[in-house]
């Protein structure tokens, strides 16, 4: 935790992807972005994210998507917040 993406093109405080992302049994805590996706940013056109038993807590984005910002497919299973 406690990662920060800085600047006008900052996306995803902890992770930025435009591909396939699978996350299991993890916590994203206190990450931040000056733009979108404080914890995770999933970009277009091929962004595809699946979160399983994953917590997004205390993340911040200045624009939108404090925990996660997704332009693609997002599936959350047993994850908080959903």
CSV table of C-alpha atoms in Angstrom, one decimal:
chain,number,residue,atom,x,y,z
A,1,UNK,CA,0.0,0.0,0.0
A,2,UNK,CA,0.7,3.7,0.1
A,3,UNK,CA,1.8,4.0,-3.6
A,4,UNK,CA,1.0,7.2,-5.5
A,5,UNK,CA,0.7,7.9,-9.2
A,6,UNK,CA,1.6,11.6,-9.7
A,7,UNK,CA,1.0,14.0,-12.6
A,8,UNK,CA,-1.5,14.8,-15.3
A,9,UNK,CA,-1.3,11.4,-16.8
A,10,UNK,CA,-1.2,9.4,-13.6
A,11,UNK,CA,-3.5,6.4,-13.6
A,12,UNK,CA,-3.6,3.6,-11.0
A,13,UNK,CA,-1.8,4.2,-7.8
A,14,UNK,CA,-0.8,0.6,-7.4
A,15,UNK,CA,-1.6,-1.1,-10.8
A,16,UNK,CA,-2.3,0.2,-14.3
A,17,UNK,CA,-3.2,-2.3,-17.0
A,18,UNK,CA,-4.8,-2.3,-20.5
A,19,UNK,CA,-4.6,-6.1,-20.6
A,20,UNK,CA,-5.8,-9.0,-18.5
A,21,UNK,CA,-5.5,-8.6,-14.7
A,22,UNK,CA,-6.3,-11.4,-12.2
A,23,UNK,CA,-5.9,-10.6,-8.5
A,24,UNK,CA,-6.5,-13.2,-5.8
A,25,UNK,CA,-6.4,-12.9,-1.9
A,26,UNK,CA,-5.0,-9.4,-1.9
A,27,UNK,CA,-5.5,-6.0,-0.3
A,28,UNK,CA,-5.0,-2.6,-1.9
A,29,UNK,CA,-4.7,-0.1,0.9
A,30,UNK,CA,-4.0,3.7,1.0
A,31,UNK,CA,-2.9,4.0,-2.6
A,32,UNK,CA,-3.6,7.3,-4.5
A,33,UNK,CA,-3.7,8.8,-8.0
A,34,UNK,CA,-3.7,12.4,-9.1
A,35,UNK,CA,-6.1,11.3,-11.8
A,36,UNK,CA,-8.1,8.1,-12.0
A,37,UNK,CA,-8.0,4.7,-10.2
A,38,UNK,CA,-6.5,5.2,-6.8
A,39,UNK,CA,-5.9,1.5,-6.3
A,40,UNK,CA,-6.3,0.0,-9.8
A,41,UNK,CA,-6.8,1.5,-13.2
A,42,UNK,CA,-8.1,-0.8,-16.0
A,43,UNK,CA,-7.8,0.9,-19.4
A,44,UNK,CA,-9.5,0.4,-22.8
A,45,UNK,CA,-9.8,-1.3,-25.2
A,46,UNK,CA,-8.8,-4.7,-24.0
A,47,UNK,CA,-8.9,-4.1,-20.2
A,48,UNK,CA,-10.2,-7.1,-18.3
A,49,UNK,CA,-10.0,-7.4,-14.5
A,50,UNK,CA,-11.1,-10.1,-12.1
A,51,UNK,CA,-10.7,-9.6,-8.3
A,52,UNK,CA,-11.2,-12.6,-6.1
A,53,UNK,CA,-11.2,-12.3,-2.3
A,54,UNK,CA,-9.6,-8.9,-2.6
A,55,UNK,CA,-10.1,-5.8,-0.5
A,56,UNK,CA,-9.9,-2.2,-1.7
A,57,UNK,CA,-9.7,0.1,1.3
A,58,UNK,CA,-8.6,3.7,1.9
A,59,UNK,CA,-7.6,4.4,-1.7
A,60,UNK,CA,-8.0,7.8,-3.3
A,61,UNK,CA,-8.3,9.3,-6.8
A,62,UNK,CA,-8.5,13.1,-7.4
A,63,UNK,CA,-10.8,12.6,-10.4
A,64,UNK,CA,-12.7,9.3,-10.2
A,65,UNK,CA,-12.4,5.7,-9.2
A,66,UNK,CA,-10.9,5.8,-5.7
A,67,UNK,CA,-10.6,2.1,-5.3
A,68,UNK,CA,-10.8,1.0,-9.0
A,69,UNK,CA,-11.5,2.8,-12.3
A,70,UNK,CA,-12.3,0.5,-15.2
A,71,UNK,CA,-13.0,1.1,-18.8
A,72,UNK,CA,-13.2,-2.6,-19.5
A,73,UNK,CA,-14.8,-5.7,-18.0
A,74,UNK,CA,-14.6,-5.9,-14.2
A,75,UNK,CA,-15.6,-9.0,-12.1
A,76,UNK,CA,-15.4,-8.9,-8.3
A,77,UNK,CA,-16.0,-12.1,-6.4
A,78,UNK,CA,-16.1,-12.1,-2.6
A,79,UNK,CA,-14.3,-8.8,-2.8
A,80,UNK,CA,-15.0,-5.5,-0.9
A,81,UNK,CA,-16.2,-3.1,-1.9
A,82,UNK,CA,-18.0,-4.9,-4.7
